[in-house]
Amino acid sequence: MQSSSDYTMMQQPSPYHDGPYRRYPNLANMLVQLPPHHPHLLTPASHQAQQLQQPPQEPLMPPSEAPAELRALASLGLPLGAPPQPKPVRPPPPRTPPPPPPPLPLPPPAPLPHIDVGSVLRPTDPNVAVIHHPSLCKQLQRLVVASRGGPQPLRAPHLQPQPHVVGTLPGHLVPAAPPPAAHDVPSHPQEQPPAPPSQHLPELRAARASEAWGKAEDATREQAYKLYLAGQYAAAAVKAEQVLARLMNTSGRMAADMKLLLAAATYCLGDFERSVALNMDVIAEHPSMPEAYSNLAHSLKARGNVELCIHYYQKAIQLDPAFVHAHVSLGLVYSESGLYDAAAGCLQAALKLNPHDADLYKYLSNLYLSFNQHESARQSLVQGLAARPDAASLWLALAKLCSSAGQTGLADMYYGEAAKRNASLAPPLLGQLSAAQAYVSYGQQHASLGAWDKATPCFLTAISLAPNYPRPYQALAQLCKQQGRLQEALMYYTQAVTLDPPQVDIASERAALLKDMSLVNEAIVAYQQAIALNPGIPELYVNLAGVYKDSGRHDEAIVHYRKALELRPDFPDALCNMIHSLQCVCDWTVRDEWFARLEETVYRQIMRGDQPSVQPFHAVAYPMNGSLALEISRKYAERVALVACSLVRSSRCCANGGVDRGETLAQAFVHPPPRMVDFTRGERLRVGYVSSDFGNHPLAHLMMSVFGLHDRSKLEVFCYALSCPDGSEWQRCIAQEVEHFVDVHQMSVPEIARRCNEDGIQVLVNLNGYTQGARNEVFALEPCPVQISYMGFPSTTGADYINYLFVDKVVCPARYKHFFSETLVHLPNCYFVNAYRRRHQDVLLPQNLPTRASVGLPTDKVIFCCFNQLYKMGPGIVKSWCRILLRVPNAVLWLLRFPPAGESRLRSFMERQGVPPHQILFTNVAGKDDHIRRSALADLFLDTPLCNAHTTGTDVLWAGCPILTLPLERMATRVASSLLHAAGLGDMVVSSIREYEEKAVFLGNNPLELERLKRRLRDARLTCPLFDTDRWVKNLDKALLEVWARHCRGLTPRGNRPAAPIEIMESDEDDEEAPAGLL
């Protein structure tokens, strides 16, 4: 996720692409997000007491009496008077909150399973809910009085959910961590100004005097609260169960309090169904208890019932209009649902009720930042400081805001103010810890700007202030990882985990690093340890499943995806990744139902404006229409653009580094006025290729000779390598033959974009698309005037910063142009290039080929084959194969264990269709050369219509094995048709599944016809356009010059408004001999 969310989507989708697109930086440090809340677990009437403990609203000070820091703010034009009038939130336009649906019937609570209390002990978590138990409050108040020298009221901290997904590492889900997130440092009890003692005490105090409540029960109850406060949720649940057992058949306030506590503990353990049921019980017994409605709303939100969640928050507010927490929580839900005006109204209502709550000002500021209303966000923070000048969290937020706007001097001053106020807190240990938090935030801000030399001293200072605080070690680990110092990063992560093992985000980041270092077994162990300490967090199961999936262990991945869905049934990332794993191993038991649910989930995410959990590359092979695939790509392209925008602002890579996405990212780089290339003056068109696959990868296998074959009299070619050199023959060949080979794998995105711009690249080609290793943010910055997608991703990018997609008229006919955001450029013959005539000449000689017996194939059978990965198959096409085999009894079907876990399921499926076991053959995946040579032993390749053979199709055609294919609408379903037309075998393209079966049966039962077909292909290999690389490159040169000429005429398409397809005519000798000059 999600992400990567930062969501987990890790697998090896095809022989052509060895992984999905997951190159998202740390969005949590770039995009300001609103922190949601934990369930509010105040006992009856205690939240009213809390509100009464807040200081009364006082007139704001005149500027002359304001502290110096606030006067400095006023000098910037920021008022110190009354709070600013809220500005209407745009975009999107206001939406009316949905009407509350009727409550759904809920199942009765299940008995709490036995849990080993000792296995889940953890230190106090400052972000969990504070339960206002009177006795416990008195004890805590005495501690504060002793440390501060006078009575001070306690107040519940603003709460965060556990878990809440934030994006921190590419390809990994990380539950929300305690501070310090640079934009979300919690307030401390000591920050609150003194308030008069409350005259109203929680009703539980009267209950304590009851003789029916014995000392043992009282002790157990207090133990339950203490365990919950310490984060020991399982143990707290056990104690609460014990108390409830003694209160059996009672419905008093004590029982209600214990049920609220038990509901909160089960929520934290991930048992949302039981949490809902317990809160419903409390409501049935005490229908006027607003806290129960608020807790129920939060549990329903975790379960995915957003409309009911809104309904019950509204009910809580109806019962108690002064319930601040309910206002805030409802506002956050509105914000997540896209109802931004309603969200702002809720937060402003909360501020009227509690104008001295620093966190509320910060939440409102974050809401404005979410849609780039920076001035409103700044004013919210300034007004918060006018009310609470001692609030370090507000100084930190203001420092971050100034830093992101390029006001580094002010940011430095405000970070210092935050550290000074934190350090002054009492007791001294708390002050040191808070100061350390401020230094971590300061260092993180330097790191986000690329100032690593300034970030490191901040983190080291934090360690010196609080040596046992894990966050500075985590920050140092993240910094080392960004710099490629993985061993040092692992050392710091290990130190952080040792200091606080249950910190889920640290443990997950360490496990992710182990995986990135190819230490798969160690990564699995690390995730398992994190799960043992935090068994109720579904993200951890998804991350562990991702490691299993990447290593080909799909069955184990499916187990953990299912566990994540048990904990959170509405978990789109777990659902979508599990469906992909099920598809990879041919588990089609409920395939239609899963895909219906997946499509519904994706539509719902798109309607909410969220990034879909289905990755664009996976959508290529799913049974969904082209319009939905386009919308998925568009959402991913929008996220890429947001990341690129943040990188521009933070890195100062250009003069317009502070632009918002509301402006044009193309402003990041200045392009000279376009003019035609004058060959008579020795000018050449500068073309750049960007890819992570200039090594041992299918793309390099296909294109290795292309880059050196361009016409150097007209084109100057650059290759920008995004991945570390692998020393392979393919990488050496490309580096030697291309005119400029630039290794940029250690550069940041803005640095790569700047390099392309400074090199004067006029046409930039993206060879990745949404595949592993891509850095599409480079293209989102638009460093070059014309940008093209080609080869790496067989679908639309959905990006308004990609102008053209190079295809051909077979793979992407003009009638399907509405499935693409780019303008289609139709190359002659086939768009899919290869260099096999130069690289695999040995296949042409029979003496170089293996025998059937040597690879375990029958010598007297017709051999149908399909070497596609198993995820490209589906029950429909496999049933067709079974019908073919039953009608051609002298035939076998040769498949690959790709992956091995799918073999048994596929065999069982085919045998249930009546196919004898001896007609099904599986072999292991072979190396590239052996794979092509042994492909010559097959008689006919049966293609998969849902997603064709692409690189594999080129392999088998070069080996002399014809393909039978059925094209559909989408590009990935038509690649084999394009290959066959360019190879002179257009008659092997059929138009229906019946024709597919009949043609296969005819050829299988007529060996002479089959042999004639194979001979026709083999004789054409050296003459057909498909394998004529030199001819193909000449056509590509012509296409590149044509799109530049169109740019010079002002015809470059922009902003997802594609023009009519452009037809490139075949190059001929007249073209080549024409006088050089203006194109």
mmCIF file of N, CA and C in Angstrom, residues 314-383:
data_model
loop_
_atom_site.group_PDB
_atom_site.id
_atom_site.type_symbol
_atom_site.label_atom_id
_atom_site.label_comp_id
_atom_site.label_asym_id
_atom_site.label_seq_id
_atom_site.Cartn_x
_atom_site.Cartn_y
_atom_site.Cartn_z
ATOM 1 N N GLN A 314 -22.864 11.859 15.464
ATOM 2 C CA GLN A 314 -23.899 12.896 15.543
ATOM 3 C C GLN A 314 -24.826 12.651 16.741
ATOM 4 N N LYS A 315 -25.123 11.397 17.021
ATOM 5 C CA LYS A 315 -25.960 11.068 18.170
ATOM 6 C C LYS A 315 -25.275 11.463 19.472
ATOM 7 N N ALA A 316 -23.968 11.202 19.560
ATOM 8 C CA ALA A 316 -23.234 11.581 20.771
ATOM 9 C C ALA A 316 -23.273 13.088 20.976
ATOM 10 N N ILE A 317 -23.124 13.846 19.881
ATOM 11 C CA ILE A 317 -23.162 15.301 19.988
ATOM 12 C C ILE A 317 -24.570 15.772 20.327
ATOM 13 N N GLN A 318 -25.578 15.100 19.806
ATOM 14 C CA GLN A 318 -26.961 15.458 20.135
ATOM 15 C C GLN A 318 -27.226 15.289 21.624
ATOM 16 N N LEU A 319 -26.676 14.215 22.209
ATOM 17 C CA LEU A 319 -26.861 13.986 23.632
ATOM 18 C C LEU A 319 -26.058 14.966 24.469
ATOM 19 N N ASP A 320 -24.904 15.359 23.975
ATOM 20 C CA ASP A 320 -24.056 16.277 24.734
ATOM 21 C C ASP A 320 -23.387 17.226 23.755
ATOM 22 N N PRO A 321 -23.975 18.391 23.469
ATOM 23 C CA PRO A 321 -23.387 19.324 22.505
ATOM 24 C C PRO A 321 -22.008 19.822 22.899
ATOM 25 N N ALA A 322 -21.623 19.657 24.176
ATOM 26 C CA ALA A 322 -20.305 20.112 24.624
ATOM 27 C C ALA A 322 -19.261 19.008 24.582
ATOM 28 N N PHE A 323 -19.559 17.911 23.911
ATOM 29 C CA PHE A 323 -18.657 16.754 23.846
ATOM 30 C C PHE A 323 -17.586 17.048 22.802
ATOM 31 N N VAL A 324 -16.477 17.617 23.237
ATOM 32 C CA VAL A 324 -15.439 18.102 22.318
ATOM 33 C C VAL A 324 -14.894 16.962 21.468
ATOM 34 N N HIS A 325 -14.610 15.840 22.130
ATOM 35 C CA HIS A 325 -14.002 14.735 21.391
ATOM 36 C C HIS A 325 -14.889 14.276 20.239
ATOM 37 N N ALA A 326 -16.190 14.233 20.454
ATOM 38 C CA ALA A 326 -17.097 13.791 19.394
ATOM 39 C C ALA A 326 -17.068 14.767 18.225
ATOM 40 N N HIS A 327 -17.018 16.067 18.512
ATOM 41 C CA HIS A 327 -16.911 17.055 17.434
ATOM 42 C C HIS A 327 -15.645 16.822 16.614
ATOM 43 N N VAL A 328 -14.522 16.607 17.315
ATOM 44 C CA VAL A 328 -13.249 16.433 16.616
ATOM 45 C C VAL A 328 -13.265 15.149 15.794
ATOM 46 N N SER A 329 -13.705 14.062 16.410
ATOM 47 C CA SER A 329 -13.717 12.784 15.697
ATOM 48 C C SER A 329 -14.624 12.841 14.477
ATOM 49 N N LEU A 330 -15.778 13.463 14.613
ATOM 50 C CA LEU A 330 -16.680 13.597 13.475
ATOM 51 C C LEU A 330 -16.026 14.438 12.381
ATOM 52 N N GLY A 331 -15.319 15.478 12.782
ATOM 53 C CA GLY A 331 -14.624 16.293 11.786
ATOM 54 C C GLY A 331 -13.586 15.508 11.016
ATOM 55 N N LEU A 332 -12.861 14.651 11.724
ATOM 56 C CA LEU A 332 -11.842 13.858 11.044
ATOM 57 C C LEU A 332 -12.474 12.853 10.082
ATOM 58 N N VAL A 333 -13.600 12.279 10.478
ATOM 59 C CA VAL A 333 -14.295 11.349 9.573
ATOM 60 C C VAL A 333 -14.800 12.097 8.343
ATOM 61 N N TYR A 334 -15.363 13.280 8.547
ATOM 62 C CA TYR A 334 -15.802 14.081 7.410
ATOM 63 C C TYR A 334 -14.625 14.375 6.471
ATOM 64 N N SER A 335 -13.493 14.703 7.052
ATOM 65 C CA SER A 335 -12.325 15.012 6.231
ATOM 66 C C SER A 335 -11.908 13.807 5.394
ATOM 67 N N GLU A 336 -11.865 12.635 6.022
ATOM 68 C CA GLU A 336 -11.484 11.436 5.288
ATOM 69 C C GLU A 336 -12.508 11.079 4.219
ATOM 70 N N SER A 337 -13.750 11.508 4.391
ATOM 71 C CA SER A 337 -14.801 11.221 3.417
ATOM 72 C C SER A 337 -14.910 12.295 2.346
ATOM 73 N N GLY A 338 -14.053 13.299 2.396
ATOM 74 C CA GLY A 338 -14.092 14.355 1.401
ATOM 75 C C GLY A 338 -15.062 15.471 1.701
ATOM 76 N N LEU A 339 -15.696 15.460 2.876
ATOM 77 C CA LEU A 339 -16.646 16.512 3.255
ATOM 78 C C LEU A 339 -15.885 17.589 4.033
ATOM 79 N N TYR A 340 -15.087 18.370 3.313
ATOM 80 C CA TYR A 340 -14.121 19.244 3.969
ATOM 81 C C TYR A 340 -14.773 20.426 4.687
ATOM 82 N N ASP A 341 -15.811 20.976 4.112
ATOM 83 C CA ASP A 341 -16.487 22.078 4.799
ATOM 84 C C ASP A 341 -17.085 21.602 6.121
ATOM 85 N N ALA A 342 -17.726 20.428 6.093
ATOM 86 C CA ALA A 342 -18.295 19.882 7.326
ATOM 87 C C ALA A 342 -17.200 19.597 8.340
ATOM 88 N N ALA A 343 -16.045 19.125 7.862
ATOM 89 C CA ALA A 343 -14.927 18.839 8.764
ATOM 90 C C ALA A 343 -14.450 20.111 9.453
ATOM 91 N N ALA A 344 -14.287 21.181 8.654
ATOM 92 C CA ALA A 344 -13.841 22.445 9.253
ATOM 93 C C ALA A 344 -14.859 22.950 10.264
ATOM 94 N N GLY A 345 -16.145 22.799 9.966
ATOM 95 C CA GLY A 345 -17.169 23.244 10.907
ATOM 96 C C GLY A 345 -17.088 22.503 12.228
ATOM 97 N N CYS A 346 -16.847 21.193 12.187
ATOM 98 C CA CYS A 346 -16.731 20.414 13.428
ATOM 99 C C CYS A 346 -15.533 20.866 14.251
ATOM 100 N N LEU A 347 -14.397 21.076 13.607
ATOM 101 C CA LEU A 347 -13.210 21.489 14.351
ATOM 102 C C LEU A 347 -13.392 22.891 14.937
ATOM 103 N N GLN A 348 -14.033 23.770 14.192
ATOM 104 C CA GLN A 348 -14.269 25.109 14.718
ATOM 105 C C GLN A 348 -15.255 25.072 15.894
ATOM 106 N N ALA A 349 -16.240 24.168 15.834
ATOM 107 C CA ALA A 349 -17.156 24.015 16.971
ATOM 108 C C ALA A 349 -16.408 23.517 18.191
ATOM 109 N N ALA A 350 -15.462 22.593 17.984
ATOM 110 C CA ALA A 350 -14.664 22.100 19.101
ATOM 111 C C ALA A 350 -13.819 23.215 19.703
ATOM 112 N N LEU A 351 -13.283 24.081 18.838
ATOM 113 C CA LEU A 351 -12.471 25.197 19.339
ATOM 114 C C LEU A 351 -13.306 26.179 20.165
ATOM 115 N N LYS A 352 -14.547 26.400 19.777
ATOM 116 C CA LYS A 352 -15.402 27.279 20.582
ATOM 117 C C LYS A 352 -15.621 26.701 21.966
ATOM 118 N N LEU A 353 -15.723 25.382 22.036
ATOM 119 C CA LEU A 353 -15.927 24.736 23.329
ATOM 120 C C LEU A 353 -14.650 24.684 24.144
ATOM 121 N N ASN A 354 -13.527 24.594 23.484
ATOM 122 C CA ASN A 354 -12.257 24.422 24.191
ATOM 123 C C ASN A 354 -11.190 25.258 23.497
ATOM 124 N N PRO A 355 -11.223 26.568 23.657
ATOM 125 C CA PRO A 355 -10.323 27.436 22.893
ATOM 126 C C PRO A 355 -8.870 27.367 23.331
ATOM 127 N N HIS A 356 -8.555 26.654 24.408
ATOM 128 C CA HIS A 356 -7.177 26.558 24.868
ATOM 129 C C HIS A 356 -6.549 25.210 24.536
ATOM 130 N N ASP A 357 -7.197 24.430 23.703
ATOM 131 C CA ASP A 357 -6.645 23.127 23.323
ATOM 132 C C ASP A 357 -5.735 23.314 22.116
ATOM 133 N N ALA A 358 -4.433 23.175 22.337
ATOM 134 C CA ALA A 358 -3.466 23.419 21.260
ATOM 135 C C ALA A 358 -3.649 22.450 20.103
ATOM 136 N N ASP A 359 -4.001 21.224 20.425
ATOM 137 C CA ASP A 359 -4.131 20.223 19.366
ATOM 138 C C ASP A 359 -5.242 20.581 18.378
ATOM 139 N N LEU A 360 -6.297 21.217 18.850
ATOM 140 C CA LEU A 360 -7.393 21.570 17.949
ATOM 141 C C LEU A 360 -6.938 22.579 16.902
ATOM 142 N N TYR A 361 -6.133 23.543 17.325
ATOM 143 C CA TYR A 361 -5.599 24.497 16.351
ATOM 144 C C TYR A 361 -4.719 23.765 15.328
ATOM 145 N N LYS A 362 -3.969 22.797 15.815
ATOM 146 C CA LYS A 362 -3.091 22.048 14.902
ATOM 147 C C LYS A 362 -3.904 21.213 13.928
ATOM 148 N N TYR A 363 -4.979 20.578 14.409
ATOM 149 C CA TYR A 363 -5.821 19.788 13.520
ATOM 150 C C TYR A 363 -6.445 20.672 12.443
ATOM 151 N N LEU A 364 -6.913 21.849 12.838
ATOM 152 C CA LEU A 364 -7.519 22.747 11.864
ATOM 153 C C LEU A 364 -6.477 23.211 10.844
ATOM 154 N N SER A 365 -5.279 23.471 11.324
ATOM 155 C CA SER A 365 -4.201 23.857 10.412
ATOM 156 C C SER A 365 -3.906 22.731 9.423
ATOM 157 N N ASN A 366 -3.855 21.507 9.926
ATOM 158 C CA ASN A 366 -3.593 20.372 9.036
ATOM 159 C C ASN A 366 -4.703 20.199 8.006
ATOM 160 N N LEU A 367 -5.927 20.472 8.419
ATOM 161 C CA LEU A 367 -7.038 20.372 7.467
ATOM 162 C C LEU A 367 -6.844 21.364 6.330
ATOM 163 N N TYR A 368 -6.482 22.599 6.653
ATOM 164 C CA TYR A 368 -6.235 23.588 5.597
ATOM 165 C C TYR A 368 -5.062 23.165 4.715
ATOM 166 N N LEU A 369 -4.022 22.602 5.319
ATOM 167 C CA LEU A 369 -2.861 22.189 4.536
ATOM 168 C C LEU A 369 -3.200 21.054 3.578
ATOM 169 N N SER A 370 -4.188 20.256 3.943
ATOM 170 C CA SER A 370 -4.537 19.115 3.102
ATOM 171 C C SER A 370 -4.930 19.546 1.699
ATOM 172 N N PHE A 371 -5.456 20.764 1.565
ATOM 173 C CA PHE A 371 -5.808 21.214 0.223
ATOM 174 C C PHE A 371 -5.157 22.568 -0.058
ATOM 175 N N ASN A 372 -3.934 22.728 0.473
ATOM 176 C CA ASN A 372 -3.029 23.800 0.058
ATOM 177 C C ASN A 372 -3.496 25.203 0.419
ATOM 178 N N GLN A 373 -4.309 25.369 1.479
ATOM 179 C CA GLN A 373 -4.644 26.697 1.971
ATOM 180 C C GLN A 373 -3.636 27.055 3.068
ATOM 181 N N HIS A 374 -2.444 27.399 2.609
ATOM 182 C CA HIS A 374 -1.324 27.575 3.537
ATOM 183 C C HIS A 374 -1.520 28.775 4.455
ATOM 184 N N GLU A 375 -2.076 29.848 3.945
ATOM 185 C CA GLU A 375 -2.237 31.027 4.780
ATOM 186 C C GLU A 375 -3.244 30.767 5.898
ATOM 187 N N SER A 376 -4.339 30.086 5.573
ATOM 188 C CA SER A 376 -5.309 29.738 6.618
ATOM 189 C C SER A 376 -4.680 28.809 7.645
ATOM 190 N N ALA A 377 -3.845 27.888 7.175
ATOM 191 C CA ALA A 377 -3.165 26.985 8.100
ATOM 192 C C ALA A 377 -2.248 27.757 9.033
ATOM 193 N N ARG A 378 -1.537 28.730 8.477
ATOM 194 C CA ARG A 378 -0.628 29.535 9.303
ATOM 195 C C ARG A 378 -1.411 30.345 10.329
ATOM 196 N N GLN A 379 -2.506 30.924 9.916
ATOM 197 C CA GLN A 379 -3.292 31.732 10.845
ATOM 198 C C GLN A 379 -3.852 30.877 11.983
ATOM 199 N N SER A 380 -4.241 29.663 11.673
ATOM 200 C CA SER A 380 -4.733 28.777 12.738
ATOM 201 C C SER A 380 -3.656 28.550 13.788
ATOM 202 N N LEU A 381 -2.431 28.327 13.354
ATOM 203 C CA LEU A 381 -1.343 28.100 14.304
ATOM 204 C C LEU A 381 -1.019 29.361 15.093
ATOM 205 N N VAL A 382 -1.026 30.498 14.419
ATOM 206 C CA VAL A 382 -0.727 31.754 15.117
ATOM 207 C C VAL A 382 -1.784 32.032 16.181
ATOM 208 N N GLN A 383 -3.057 31.803 15.853
ATOM 209 C CA GLN A 383 -4.096 32.021 16.843
ATOM 210 C C GLN A 383 -3.976 31.024 17.989
#
